[in-house]
């Protein structure tokens, strides 16, 4: 099942002693089922992780029973770890977030290409197994909820959250509500920014994801090198960012092309939805101002009458999904 | 003031005898203040116009007092007309919709280039003048509300309403809520569909409005004619549509270019917001399948994993704004 703790892996079970001391004894269990890892935590009402686990995602999660078993085992492990830390915690609800296409309203995991499921109705079996109310949601939309409640979007009602990684995801909050549209809202990564451009995994050409994701930047960089220049190993987006910081002309050209495309997508989203804060997350956002400064110039230069958005890094990093699951759970108590 | 009825002008006061007979005596006053005309009606709870007026928009509406006076005079005229028809109607609330930038939530008309105002706080003075609760909203967003309640979007929670006229406006409903974002949501007309394309009134290049509005189509058609071919009069978009229907090659090329741009904008909005119904209104939509058939092909051909939207004509025509004002008013009772 891969549900063992991985204490030697940098993650494993962690406990925040201060938070633990302050814990009123009430918490929710939060489980973020990702493509490669399951991140989970017991989270208090202030968004503090009292205890957390990170485990490898089990294979064969295609059936509801397997996913229910994985989540149940994770929650038991969290409780066991809390007891081991001497924490007396009552778990009042559980939140689970998953990737892919999710109907948050009805709690159905509709489709995940990576994890291999279709139409998993998870809430009732999870509630039966865990004995507490369960909320199911989408990892990125829930991440936006967490950023709004505890992270970089506090006080904002109109926000776009854009994790930039191997792919490009998106979630939108307008008028204080995270847009769902049956699970179809927020696909910024598949807005066409370069008609006739590179083929995207979705089958279209010129999608933002095919032009400005970490993997697109890596492909574009590799394609610009001659066979003599090309290193034996893949040059990661992180490495390309470092080259940009040093003024490497090839890396800079590739980077600027990607930032320009991202800018066009942001401007389009601002025009259409009126978001006033754009929070960038994921691996690429770790490059900080190297990404944000040219992106701000690109966006400012393209807007006319629209309200200029603030562009900033997301605050919760790779905990956003797990903390978003905690938001879903707290909303049930 | 231009508040006189204009019975000789094709519009004037109309009464629906059947609706009048069925009226339970309760109604709201609905006023749609447009750039050239003020359309108003007493509307019952089923969305029927018991009596309506159309008048020229008064000049000099830049101050709140002038707009309050115009709306008040319009409502009095509606009541007088109802009495003349022998209708005993109690007006329980009033809704007013205006173009431009509107903060629906706080009832402030923020900006209208056409009508020349800034930051008009209208609700309190209108309530004082009329003695009933008053709702203020944006003409297109209110029009979408009316389409959802009484028109072409009944039963749909995720809808984009796109009036195609001299300009291109837009309003979005997601998860059953019309997006506001402080008045900034819905600017489909200013999504860039043709980078480096024609200059738009907003100052940007290649906005949808600069490529696919009625006026853009007229300009593109005129630009394709040689000086010998060019008629003395402006060729209207309506006339160009008629030429397309007859297979005229120049008109067809212009039309296809505009439809293609509109298709790209629709696909982008579908990806980002998950709308499943796109309602086309305004003058261009009167061309019906001449617009809808190629647009449907364009959209279907560009979607990959997204949920394919239904494309249809809006149902309420140029009454959408006025009926939207009625929705705002009924929501206050």
Short mmCIF file of C-alpha atoms in Angstrom, two decimals, chain A residues 4-245:
data_model
loop_
_atom_site.label_atom_id
_atom_site.label_comp_id
_atom_site.label_asym_id
_atom_site.label_seq_id
_atom_site.Cartn_x
_atom_site.Cartn_y
_atom_site.Cartn_z
CA UNK A 4 4.32 3.54 5.66
CA UNK A 5 5.83 6.69 7.00
CA UNK A 6 9.02 7.73 5.25
CA UNK A 7 10.96 9.36 8.09
CA UNK A 8 14.27 9.07 6.28
CA UNK A 9 12.89 10.87 3.24
CA UNK A 10 12.94 14.43 4.55
CA UNK A 11 9.19 14.44 4.97
CA UNK A 12 7.68 11.72 7.11
CA UNK A 13 5.96 12.54 10.36
CA UNK A 14 6.64 16.00 11.68
CA UNK A 15 5.12 17.72 14.69
CA UNK A 16 5.17 21.39 15.42
CA UNK A 17 5.69 21.47 19.19
CA UNK A 18 4.40 25.03 19.56
CA UNK A 19 1.33 24.37 17.52
CA UNK A 20 0.80 21.15 19.38
CA UNK A 21 0.94 22.92 22.72
CA UNK A 22 -1.63 25.43 21.52
CA UNK A 23 -3.92 22.85 19.99
CA UNK A 24 -7.33 22.92 21.56
CA UNK A 25 -7.59 19.20 20.90
CA UNK A 26 -9.82 19.69 17.89
CA UNK A 27 -8.55 19.00 14.39
CA UNK A 28 -9.46 17.71 10.97
CA UNK A 29 -7.68 15.12 8.87
CA UNK A 30 -6.52 16.43 5.50
CA UNK A 31 -5.35 14.15 2.68
CA UNK A 32 -3.90 15.34 -0.65
CA UNK A 33 -3.71 12.37 -3.04
CA UNK A 34 -1.22 13.40 -5.72
CA UNK A 35 0.19 11.60 -8.72
CA UNK A 36 3.33 10.50 -6.87
CA UNK A 37 2.81 11.34 -3.20
CA UNK A 38 0.05 11.39 -0.62
CA UNK A 39 0.50 14.39 1.69
CA UNK A 40 -1.61 14.35 4.82
CA UNK A 41 -1.92 16.21 8.09
CA UNK A 42 -4.04 16.80 11.14
CA UNK A 43 -4.83 20.50 10.89
CA UNK A 44 -6.27 22.78 13.53
CA UNK A 45 -8.76 25.59 13.03
CA UNK A 46 -5.96 28.11 12.44
CA UNK A 47 -4.48 26.05 9.61
CA UNK A 48 -1.56 24.67 11.61
CA UNK A 49 -0.41 21.15 10.78
CA UNK A 50 -0.24 19.37 14.14
CA UNK A 51 1.25 16.26 12.60
CA UNK A 52 1.84 15.32 8.97
CA UNK A 53 2.81 12.39 6.79
CA UNK A 54 4.09 12.05 3.27
CA UNK A 55 3.91 8.66 1.58
CA UNK A 56 4.24 7.28 -1.91
CA UNK A 57 0.95 7.14 -3.79
CA UNK A 58 -0.17 3.49 -3.93
CA UNK A 59 -0.42 1.89 -7.33
CA UNK A 60 -3.83 0.79 -8.63
CA UNK A 61 -6.05 3.50 -7.17
CA UNK A 62 -8.53 3.09 -10.03
CA UNK A 63 -11.31 1.66 -7.87
CA UNK A 64 -13.15 3.46 -5.10
CA UNK A 65 -12.32 0.71 -2.59
CA UNK A 66 -8.57 1.16 -3.13
CA UNK A 67 -8.74 4.91 -2.67
CA UNK A 68 -10.96 4.56 0.41
CA UNK A 69 -8.49 2.08 1.88
CA UNK A 70 -5.52 4.36 1.17
CA UNK A 71 -7.19 7.40 2.73
CA UNK A 72 -8.39 5.41 5.74
CA UNK A 73 -4.91 4.00 6.36
CA UNK A 74 -3.45 7.51 6.06
CA UNK A 75 -5.88 8.93 8.61
CA UNK A 76 -5.16 6.09 11.04
CA UNK A 77 -1.44 6.72 10.62
CA UNK A 78 -1.94 10.42 11.37
CA UNK A 79 -3.85 9.58 14.55
CA UNK A 80 -1.20 7.06 15.58
CA UNK A 81 1.55 9.60 14.97
CA UNK A 82 -0.34 12.22 17.00
CA UNK A 83 -0.69 9.79 19.91
CA UNK A 84 3.01 9.03 19.64
CA UNK A 85 3.70 12.76 20.02
CA UNK A 86 1.50 12.83 23.11
CA UNK A 87 -1.20 14.86 21.35
CA UNK A 88 -4.79 14.23 22.30
CA UNK A 89 -6.63 15.21 19.17
CA UNK A 90 -10.27 14.71 18.25
CA UNK A 91 -10.70 14.44 14.48
CA UNK A 92 -14.05 15.99 13.64
CA UNK A 93 -14.02 15.69 9.87
CA UNK A 94 -11.85 14.65 6.95
CA UNK A 95 -11.03 16.44 3.70
CA UNK A 96 -9.61 14.67 0.66
CA UNK A 97 -8.33 16.37 -2.48
CA UNK A 98 -7.45 14.70 -5.74
CA UNK A 99 -6.21 15.86 -9.16
CA UNK A 100 -7.97 15.58 -12.50
CA UNK A 101 -11.61 16.36 -13.09
CA UNK A 102 -13.56 16.60 -9.83
CA UNK A 103 -17.16 17.48 -9.13
CA UNK A 104 -16.60 19.22 -5.80
CA UNK A 105 -20.29 19.90 -5.30
CA UNK A 106 -21.32 16.27 -5.44
CA UNK A 107 -18.04 14.83 -4.15
CA UNK A 108 -17.25 12.72 -7.21
CA UNK A 109 -13.76 12.15 -8.65
CA UNK A 110 -14.82 12.19 -12.29
CA UNK A 111 -11.58 11.45 -14.10
CA UNK A 112 -7.85 11.24 -13.58
CA UNK A 113 -5.59 10.20 -16.44
CA UNK A 114 -2.62 9.87 -14.07
CA UNK A 115 -4.33 7.90 -11.34
CA UNK A 116 -6.57 5.94 -13.63
CA UNK A 117 -10.04 6.46 -12.24
CA UNK A 118 -13.45 7.45 -13.55
CA UNK A 119 -16.57 8.49 -11.63
CA UNK A 120 -15.49 7.50 -8.14
CA UNK A 121 -18.23 8.39 -5.67
CA UNK A 122 -16.06 8.57 -2.59
CA UNK A 123 -17.83 10.55 0.08
CA UNK A 124 -20.29 7.96 1.40
CA UNK A 125 -17.81 5.04 1.56
CA UNK A 126 -15.21 7.31 3.19
CA UNK A 127 -17.72 8.54 5.76
CA UNK A 128 -18.66 4.93 6.52
CA UNK A 129 -15.02 3.92 6.89
CA UNK A 130 -13.92 6.94 8.94
CA UNK A 131 -17.05 7.67 10.95
CA UNK A 132 -16.80 11.45 10.38
CA UNK A 133 -18.12 13.83 7.72
CA UNK A 134 -15.93 13.83 4.59
CA UNK A 135 -15.43 16.53 1.97
CA UNK A 136 -13.94 15.72 -1.44
CA UNK A 137 -12.47 18.39 -3.67
CA UNK A 138 -10.04 19.28 -6.42
CA UNK A 139 -6.43 19.79 -5.34
CA UNK A 140 -5.88 23.12 -7.08
CA UNK A 141 -9.27 24.65 -6.25
CA UNK A 142 -8.86 23.54 -2.64
CA UNK A 143 -5.33 24.98 -2.70
CA UNK A 144 -6.84 28.33 -3.65
CA UNK A 145 -9.27 28.03 -0.73
CA UNK A 146 -6.30 27.50 1.60
CA UNK A 147 -4.39 30.43 0.11
CA UNK A 148 -7.49 32.58 0.66
CA UNK A 149 -7.98 31.44 4.26
CA UNK A 150 -4.42 31.05 5.53
CA UNK A 151 -2.02 32.04 2.72
CA UNK A 152 -1.29 34.70 0.14
CA UNK A 153 -4.86 35.54 -0.86
CA UNK A 154 -6.24 36.55 2.53
CA UNK A 155 -8.58 39.50 2.15
CA UNK A 156 -8.96 39.10 -1.62
CA UNK A 157 -12.23 38.12 -3.25
CA UNK A 158 -11.05 37.92 -6.86
CA UNK A 159 -8.03 35.68 -7.22
CA UNK A 160 -6.44 33.37 -9.77
CA UNK A 161 -4.13 30.65 -8.44
CA UNK A 162 -1.73 29.23 -11.04
CA UNK A 163 0.56 26.33 -10.11
CA UNK A 164 3.32 26.27 -12.72
CA UNK A 165 4.98 22.88 -12.88
CA UNK A 166 5.27 20.04 -15.37
CA UNK A 167 1.79 21.18 -16.37
CA UNK A 168 -0.07 24.41 -15.73
CA UNK A 169 -3.20 24.29 -13.62
CA UNK A 170 -5.49 27.06 -12.52
CA UNK A 171 -8.25 27.95 -10.11
CA UNK A 172 -10.35 31.08 -9.94
CA UNK A 173 -12.11 32.82 -7.08
CA UNK A 174 -14.57 35.52 -8.09
CA UNK A 175 -16.73 37.43 -5.62
CA UNK A 176 -15.30 35.25 -2.86
CA UNK A 177 -16.44 31.97 -4.45
CA UNK A 178 -14.13 29.41 -6.04
CA UNK A 179 -15.50 28.67 -9.51
CA UNK A 180 -16.42 25.02 -10.07
CA UNK A 181 -18.64 24.69 -13.17
CA UNK A 182 -19.04 20.99 -12.48
CA UNK A 183 -15.25 20.64 -12.27
CA UNK A 184 -14.48 22.30 -15.61
CA UNK A 185 -13.51 25.80 -14.44
CA UNK A 186 -9.95 27.09 -14.28
CA UNK A 187 -8.09 25.43 -17.17
CA UNK A 188 -5.70 28.31 -17.76
CA UNK A 189 -3.10 25.81 -18.99
CA UNK A 190 -5.24 25.04 -22.01
CA UNK A 191 -5.94 28.56 -23.15
CA UNK A 192 -4.35 28.99 -26.57
CA UNK A 193 -1.63 31.65 -26.37
CA UNK A 194 0.23 30.76 -29.55
CA UNK A 195 -2.06 29.72 -32.42
CA UNK A 196 -0.35 27.00 -34.42
CA UNK A 197 2.26 26.65 -31.67
CA UNK A 198 3.65 23.49 -30.04
CA UNK A 199 1.34 20.50 -29.68
CA UNK A 200 -0.07 20.15 -26.17
CA UNK A 201 -0.76 16.91 -24.31
CA UNK A 202 -4.47 17.69 -24.70
CA UNK A 203 -4.17 17.51 -28.49
CA UNK A 204 -4.52 21.21 -29.25
CA UNK A 205 -1.70 23.48 -30.44
CA UNK A 206 -0.25 26.47 -28.61
CA UNK A 207 -1.87 25.91 -25.21
CA UNK A 208 -0.20 27.86 -22.40
CA UNK A 209 0.93 24.55 -20.90
CA UNK A 210 2.71 23.65 -24.15
CA UNK A 211 4.56 26.98 -24.16
CA UNK A 212 5.21 28.06 -20.57
CA UNK A 213 5.21 25.03 -18.26
CA UNK A 214 8.50 23.79 -16.78
CA UNK A 215 8.56 20.90 -19.25
CA UNK A 216 7.79 23.21 -22.19
CA UNK A 217 10.66 25.49 -21.16
CA UNK A 218 12.96 22.47 -20.94
CA UNK A 219 11.92 21.26 -24.40
CA UNK A 220 12.31 24.72 -25.92
CA UNK A 221 15.77 25.10 -24.39
CA UNK A 222 16.91 21.69 -25.57
CA UNK A 223 15.64 22.45 -29.07
CA UNK A 224 17.75 25.62 -29.23
CA UNK A 225 21.01 23.89 -28.44
CA UNK A 226 23.10 22.40 -31.19
CA UNK A 227 23.99 18.75 -30.78
CA UNK A 228 27.49 19.83 -29.71
CA UNK A 229 26.19 22.15 -27.00
CA UNK A 230 23.61 19.74 -25.68
CA UNK A 231 24.54 18.16 -22.35
CA UNK A 232 24.01 14.47 -21.78
CA UNK A 233 21.45 15.08 -19.04
CA UNK A 234 18.16 16.90 -19.29
CA UNK A 235 18.56 20.57 -18.38
CA UNK A 236 15.85 21.27 -15.80
CA UNK A 237 13.76 24.43 -15.71
CA UNK A 238 15.44 25.23 -12.40
CA UNK A 239 18.84 25.08 -14.10
CA UNK A 240 17.55 27.18 -17.01
CA UNK A 241 16.36 29.80 -14.49
CA UNK A 242 19.86 29.86 -13.00
CA UNK A 243 21.30 30.40 -16.49
CA UNK A 244 18.86 33.26 -17.03
CA UNK A 245 20.02 34.85 -13.77
#
